[in-house]
Amino acid sequence: MKPRPVPLNYDEMTAEELFALYRQEEDQELKHRLKWEIAIRYTGLVKSIALQIRGVFCSFTQLDDIINEGLIVLADAVDKFDPEKGRFEMYVSKRIRGMIVDLARQQDWVPRTVRQRAQRIEKAMTDLYGETGQLPSEAQIIEHLGITTEEYQEAMANASLHSILSLDELLDNADHWNAEPETDSASDAPERALLGEELTQTLAKAIGSMKENEQLVLSLYYEQNLKMKDIAAVMDITPPRVSQIHARAVQKLKTIMEAYLREES
């Protein structure tokens, strides 16, 4: 009678070793187990991406739910990933991010009138920036649109999610931003690396040009992972005011990045 193979200790294996074993395994039950062993290894990646863009989903779901959804994305990606064409982290990151954004779009409760007003403000900011080369002030946008200060502030207080999704969509649709590693030829790699560096520098410059309170909100929100109500406590202002500052900062980023990407295309 042929002896049964000794079970492997997966905890002692690297992710690369697990992938290699997964590719050569023929037993479907073991293959299924290996797939989930690999997926679980990358739970931290899901959490990291979720925290980076938690403003997209925090209004309708919890981080644990995002991680659970992310595990499904990871398991599916394990099936489709080719180790010879790049790193798994790079391959799956965009899919995780896309899953979170899709969930946010499905759950977006903001009324259409609010979104339309936010879109008008975004367009006004883009138009005025194109005319002057300078980011417009709140007063200039209000005058350009012919709305009241109260209408502007109300729109901005409810525009955080729309602004985040709008910026995310802009970056996601940028050819040199969302191209995956396996699609790059060797000759394209240096150019793509340079473009990525330029994009990062442009983002940093854009943030540096903002008001101090806008920079502080972005730092507390994206680097310190604080919630809106916690930022409000730190800054001694109301949560709606934090949302206004956050939405305006993100809209500024979108305006500057839109101009940059248009020049690069």
CSV table of C-alpha atoms in Angstrom, one decimal:
chain,number,residue,atom,x,y,z
A,1,MET,CA,0.0,0.0,0.0
A,2,LYS,CA,1.4,3.4,-1.0
A,3,PRO,CA,2.1,5.6,2.0
A,4,ARG,CA,0.2,8.9,2.3
A,5,PRO,CA,2.4,12.0,1.9
A,6,VAL,CA,3.4,13.8,5.0
A,7,PRO,CA,1.3,17.0,5.3
A,8,LEU,CA,3.3,20.2,4.7
A,9,ASN,CA,3.5,23.0,7.3
A,10,TYR,CA,2.2,25.9,5.3
A,11,ASP,CA,3.1,28.4,8.1
A,12,GLU,CA,6.8,27.8,7.4
A,13,MET,CA,6.5,28.4,3.7
A,14,THR,CA,6.9,31.7,1.9
A,15,ALA,CA,4.2,33.0,-0.4
A,16,GLU,CA,6.3,32.3,-3.4
A,17,GLU,CA,6.7,28.7,-2.3
A,18,LEU,CA,2.9,28.4,-1.8
A,19,PHE,CA,2.3,29.7,-5.3
A,20,ALA,CA,4.7,27.2,-6.7
A,21,LEU,CA,3.0,24.4,-4.8
A,22,TYR,CA,-0.4,25.6,-5.9
A,23,ARG,CA,0.6,25.6,-9.6
A,24,GLN,CA,1.8,22.0,-9.5
A,25,GLU,CA,-0.8,20.5,-7.1
A,26,GLU,CA,-3.3,18.2,-8.9
A,27,ASP,CA,-5.5,17.2,-5.9
A,28,GLN,CA,-8.4,19.7,-6.1
A,29,GLU,CA,-9.1,19.6,-2.3
A,30,LEU,CA,-5.5,20.5,-1.5
A,31,LYS,CA,-5.4,23.0,-4.3
A,32,HIS,CA,-8.5,24.7,-2.8
A,33,ARG,CA,-6.8,24.8,0.6
A,34,LEU,CA,-3.6,26.2,-0.8
A,35,LYS,CA,-5.6,29.0,-2.6
A,36,TRP,CA,-7.1,30.2,0.7
A,37,GLU,CA,-3.7,29.8,2.5
A,38,ILE,CA,-2.3,32.2,-0.1
A,39,ALA,CA,-5.3,34.6,0.1
A,40,ILE,CA,-5.1,34.8,3.9
A,41,ARG,CA,-1.4,35.7,3.6
A,42,TYR,CA,-2.5,39.0,1.9
A,43,THR,CA,-5.2,40.1,4.3
A,44,GLY,CA,-2.9,42.8,5.4
A,45,LEU,CA,-2.8,44.2,1.9
A,46,VAL,CA,-6.6,44.5,1.8
A,47,LYS,CA,-6.5,46.3,5.1
A,48,SER,CA,-3.8,48.7,4.0
A,49,ILE,CA,-5.6,49.6,0.8
A,50,ALA,CA,-8.9,50.0,2.6
A,51,LEU,CA,-7.3,52.4,5.2
A,52,GLN,CA,-5.8,54.4,2.4
A,53,ILE,CA,-9.3,55.0,0.8
A,54,ARG,CA,-11.5,54.4,3.8
A,55,GLY,CA,-13.4,57.7,3.0
A,56,VAL,CA,-14.9,55.8,0.1
A,57,PHE,CA,-16.6,53.2,2.2
A,58,CYS,CA,-16.7,54.3,5.9
A,59,SER,CA,-20.2,55.8,5.6
A,60,PHE,CA,-21.9,52.5,4.8
A,61,THR,CA,-19.8,49.5,6.0
A,62,GLN,CA,-17.0,48.4,8.4
A,63,LEU,CA,-13.4,47.5,7.7
A,64,ASP,CA,-14.0,43.9,8.7
A,65,ASP,CA,-16.7,43.6,5.9
A,66,ILE,CA,-14.2,45.1,3.4
A,67,ILE,CA,-11.6,42.6,4.4
A,68,ASN,CA,-14.1,39.7,4.0
A,69,GLU,CA,-14.9,40.9,0.5
A,70,GLY,CA,-11.2,41.4,-0.2
A,71,LEU,CA,-10.5,37.8,0.6
A,72,ILE,CA,-12.9,36.7,-2.2
A,73,VAL,CA,-11.0,39.0,-4.6
A,74,LEU,CA,-7.7,37.6,-3.4
A,75,ALA,CA,-8.8,34.0,-3.9
A,76,ASP,CA,-10.1,34.7,-7.4
A,77,ALA,CA,-6.8,36.5,-8.2
A,78,VAL,CA,-4.7,33.5,-7.0
A,79,ASP,CA,-6.4,31.4,-9.8
A,80,LYS,CA,-5.7,34.0,-12.5
A,81,PHE,CA,-2.2,35.2,-11.5
A,82,ASP,CA,0.9,34.3,-13.5
A,83,PRO,CA,4.0,34.6,-11.3
A,84,GLU,CA,6.2,35.1,-14.4
A,85,LYS,CA,4.5,38.4,-15.2
A,86,GLY,CA,5.0,40.4,-12.1
A,87,ARG,CA,4.4,40.5,-8.4
A,88,PHE,CA,1.1,39.4,-6.9
A,89,GLU,CA,0.8,42.5,-4.8
A,90,MET,CA,0.9,44.7,-7.8
A,91,TYR,CA,-1.5,42.4,-9.7
A,92,VAL,CA,-4.2,42.3,-7.0
A,93,SER,CA,-4.0,45.8,-5.6
A,94,LYS,CA,-6.0,47.4,-8.4
A,95,ARG,CA,-8.6,44.7,-8.1
A,96,ILE,CA,-9.0,45.3,-4.3
A,97,ARG,CA,-9.3,49.0,-4.8
A,98,GLY,CA,-11.8,48.6,-7.6
A,99,MET,CA,-13.9,46.3,-5.4
A,100,ILE,CA,-14.0,49.0,-2.7
A,101,VAL,CA,-14.9,51.7,-5.1
A,102,ASP,CA,-17.7,49.6,-6.7
A,103,LEU,CA,-19.2,48.9,-3.3
A,104,ALA,CA,-19.2,52.6,-2.6
A,105,ARG,CA,-20.9,53.5,-5.8
A,106,GLN,CA,-23.6,50.9,-5.1
A,107,GLN,CA,-24.2,52.3,-1.6
A,108,ASP,CA,-23.9,56.0,-2.5
A,109,TRP,CA,-26.8,57.6,-0.7
A,110,VAL,CA,-26.0,61.2,-1.7
A,111,PRO,CA,-29.0,62.7,-3.5
A,112,ARG,CA,-28.6,63.5,-7.2
A,113,THR,CA,-29.0,67.2,-6.6
A,114,VAL,CA,-26.1,67.2,-4.2
A,115,ARG,CA,-23.9,65.3,-6.7
A,116,GLN,CA,-24.9,67.7,-9.4
A,117,ARG,CA,-24.0,70.7,-7.3
A,118,ALA,CA,-20.7,69.1,-6.4
A,119,GLN,CA,-20.0,68.5,-10.1
A,120,ARG,CA,-20.8,72.1,-10.9
A,121,ILE,CA,-18.3,73.3,-8.2
A,122,GLU,CA,-15.7,70.9,-9.6
A,123,LYS,CA,-16.2,72.3,-13.1
A,124,ALA,CA,-16.0,75.8,-11.9
A,125,MET,CA,-12.8,75.1,-10.1
A,126,THR,CA,-11.4,73.5,-13.2
A,127,ASP,CA,-12.5,76.3,-15.5
A,128,LEU,CA,-11.1,79.0,-13.2
A,129,TYR,CA,-7.8,77.1,-12.8
A,130,GLY,CA,-7.5,76.8,-16.5
A,131,GLU,CA,-8.1,80.5,-17.0
A,132,THR,CA,-5.7,81.8,-14.3
A,133,GLY,CA,-3.3,78.9,-13.5
A,134,GLN,CA,-4.2,79.4,-9.9
A,135,LEU,CA,-6.6,77.5,-7.7
A,136,PRO,CA,-9.6,79.7,-7.1
A,137,SER,CA,-10.8,80.8,-3.7
A,138,GLU,CA,-14.2,79.9,-2.3
A,139,ALA,CA,-15.4,83.4,-2.9
A,140,GLN,CA,-14.4,83.2,-6.6
A,141,ILE,CA,-16.2,79.9,-7.1
A,142,ILE,CA,-19.3,81.2,-5.3
A,143,GLU,CA,-19.3,84.3,-7.5
A,144,HIS,CA,-18.6,82.3,-10.7
A,145,LEU,CA,-21.6,80.0,-10.0
A,146,GLY,CA,-23.9,82.7,-8.7
A,147,ILE,CA,-24.8,80.7,-5.5
A,148,THR,CA,-24.8,81.7,-1.9
A,149,THR,CA,-22.1,80.9,0.7
A,150,GLU,CA,-24.6,78.7,2.5
A,151,GLU,CA,-25.4,76.7,-0.7
A,152,TYR,CA,-21.6,76.3,-1.4
A,153,GLN,CA,-20.9,75.1,2.2
A,154,GLU,CA,-23.8,72.7,2.2
A,155,ALA,CA,-22.7,71.2,-1.1
A,156,MET,CA,-19.1,70.8,0.1
A,157,ALA,CA,-20.2,69.2,3.4
A,158,ASN,CA,-21.9,66.5,1.5
A,159,ALA,CA,-19.4,66.1,-1.3
A,160,SER,CA,-16.6,64.1,0.3
A,161,LEU,CA,-17.6,60.8,-1.1
A,162,HIS,CA,-18.3,62.2,-4.5
A,163,SER,CA,-15.0,64.0,-4.6
A,164,ILE,CA,-13.0,60.9,-3.5
A,165,LEU,CA,-14.7,58.7,-6.2
A,166,SER,CA,-14.2,61.4,-8.8
A,167,LEU,CA,-10.5,61.7,-8.0
A,168,ASP,CA,-10.2,57.9,-7.9
A,169,GLU,CA,-11.9,57.5,-11.3
A,170,LEU,CA,-9.6,60.2,-12.8
A,171,LEU,CA,-6.4,58.4,-11.6
A,172,ASP,CA,-7.8,55.0,-12.5
A,173,ASN,CA,-8.5,56.0,-16.1
A,174,ALA,CA,-5.0,57.5,-16.6
A,175,ASP,CA,-3.2,55.2,-18.9
A,176,HIS,CA,0.2,55.4,-17.3
A,177,TRP,CA,-1.3,55.2,-13.8
A,178,ASN,CA,-3.4,52.0,-14.1
A,179,ALA,CA,-1.3,50.0,-16.5
A,180,GLU,CA,-0.4,46.7,-14.9
A,181,PRO,CA,3.2,45.5,-14.6
A,182,GLU,CA,2.7,42.5,-16.8
A,183,THR,CA,1.6,44.7,-19.7
A,184,ASP,CA,4.8,46.7,-19.8
A,185,SER,CA,7.6,45.7,-22.1
A,186,ALA,CA,11.2,45.9,-20.8
A,187,SER,CA,11.7,49.1,-22.9
A,188,ASP,CA,8.7,50.7,-21.4
A,189,ALA,CA,9.6,50.1,-17.8
A,190,PRO,CA,12.1,53.0,-17.3
A,191,GLU,CA,9.7,55.5,-18.9
A,192,ARG,CA,6.8,54.2,-16.8
A,193,ALA,CA,8.8,54.4,-13.6
A,194,LEU,CA,9.7,58.1,-14.5
A,195,LEU,CA,6.0,58.9,-15.1
A,196,GLY,CA,5.1,57.4,-11.7
A,197,GLU,CA,7.8,59.5,-10.0
A,198,GLU,CA,6.6,62.6,-11.8
A,199,LEU,CA,3.0,61.8,-10.8
A,200,THR,CA,4.0,61.4,-7.1
A,201,GLN,CA,5.9,64.7,-7.2
A,202,THR,CA,3.0,66.5,-8.8
A,203,LEU,CA,0.7,65.2,-6.0
A,204,ALA,CA,3.1,66.3,-3.3
A,205,LYS,CA,3.4,69.8,-4.9
A,206,ALA,CA,-0.3,70.0,-5.1
A,207,ILE,CA,-0.8,69.2,-1.5
A,208,GLY,CA,2.0,71.7,-0.6
A,209,SER,CA,0.1,74.5,-2.3
A,210,MET,CA,-3.0,74.0,-0.2
A,211,LYS,CA,-4.1,75.9,2.9
A,212,GLU,CA,-2.7,74.8,6.2
A,213,ASN,CA,-6.1,73.5,7.4
A,214,GLU,CA,-6.5,71.5,4.2
A,215,GLN,CA,-3.1,69.9,4.5
A,216,LEU,CA,-3.8,69.1,8.2
A,217,VAL,CA,-7.1,67.4,7.3
A,218,LEU,CA,-5.5,65.3,4.6
A,219,SER,CA,-2.7,64.3,6.9
A,220,LEU,CA,-4.9,63.4,9.8
A,221,TYR,CA,-7.3,61.5,7.5
A,222,TYR,CA,-5.0,59.6,5.2
A,223,GLU,CA,-1.8,59.3,7.3
A,224,GLN,CA,-3.1,59.1,10.8
A,225,ASN,CA,-6.3,57.3,9.8
A,226,LEU,CA,-8.5,59.4,12.0
A,227,LYS,CA,-12.3,59.6,11.4
A,228,MET,CA,-14.0,62.8,10.5
A,229,LYS,CA,-15.4,63.3,14.1
A,230,ASP,CA,-11.9,62.7,15.6
A,231,ILE,CA,-10.4,65.2,13.2
A,232,ALA,CA,-13.1,67.7,14.2
A,233,ALA,CA,-12.1,67.2,17.9
A,234,VAL,CA,-8.4,67.7,17.1
A,235,MET,CA,-9.1,70.9,15.1
A,236,ASP,CA,-11.9,72.1,17.4
A,237,ILE,CA,-14.4,72.5,14.5
A,238,THR,CA,-17.6,70.7,13.6
A,239,PRO,CA,-17.6,67.4,11.6
A,240,PRO,CA,-19.5,69.1,8.7
A,241,ARG,CA,-16.7,71.7,8.5
A,242,VAL,CA,-14.1,68.9,8.3
A,243,SER,CA,-16.1,67.4,5.5
A,244,GLN,CA,-16.1,70.7,3.7
A,245,ILE,CA,-12.3,71.2,4.1
A,246,HIS,CA,-11.7,67.6,3.0
A,247,ALA,CA,-13.9,67.8,-0.1
A,248,ARG,CA,-12.3,71.0,-1.1
A,249,ALA,CA,-8.8,69.6,-0.7
A,250,VAL,CA,-9.7,66.5,-2.8
A,251,GLN,CA,-11.3,68.7,-5.5
A,252,LYS,CA,-8.1,70.8,-5.6
A,253,LEU,CA,-6.1,67.6,-6.0
A,254,LYS,CA,-8.4,66.5,-8.8
A,255,THR,CA,-8.2,69.8,-10.6
A,256,ILE,CA,-4.4,69.9,-10.5
A,257,MET,CA,-4.0,66.2,-11.5
A,258,GLU,CA,-6.5,66.6,-14.3
A,259,ALA,CA,-4.4,69.4,-15.8
A,260,TYR,CA,-1.2,67.4,-15.3
A,261,LEU,CA,-2.6,64.2,-16.9
A,262,ARG,CA,-4.0,66.3,-19.8
A,263,GLU,CA,-0.5,67.7,-20.5
A,264,GLU,CA,1.0,64.2,-20.4
A,265,SER,CA,-1.5,62.7,-22.8
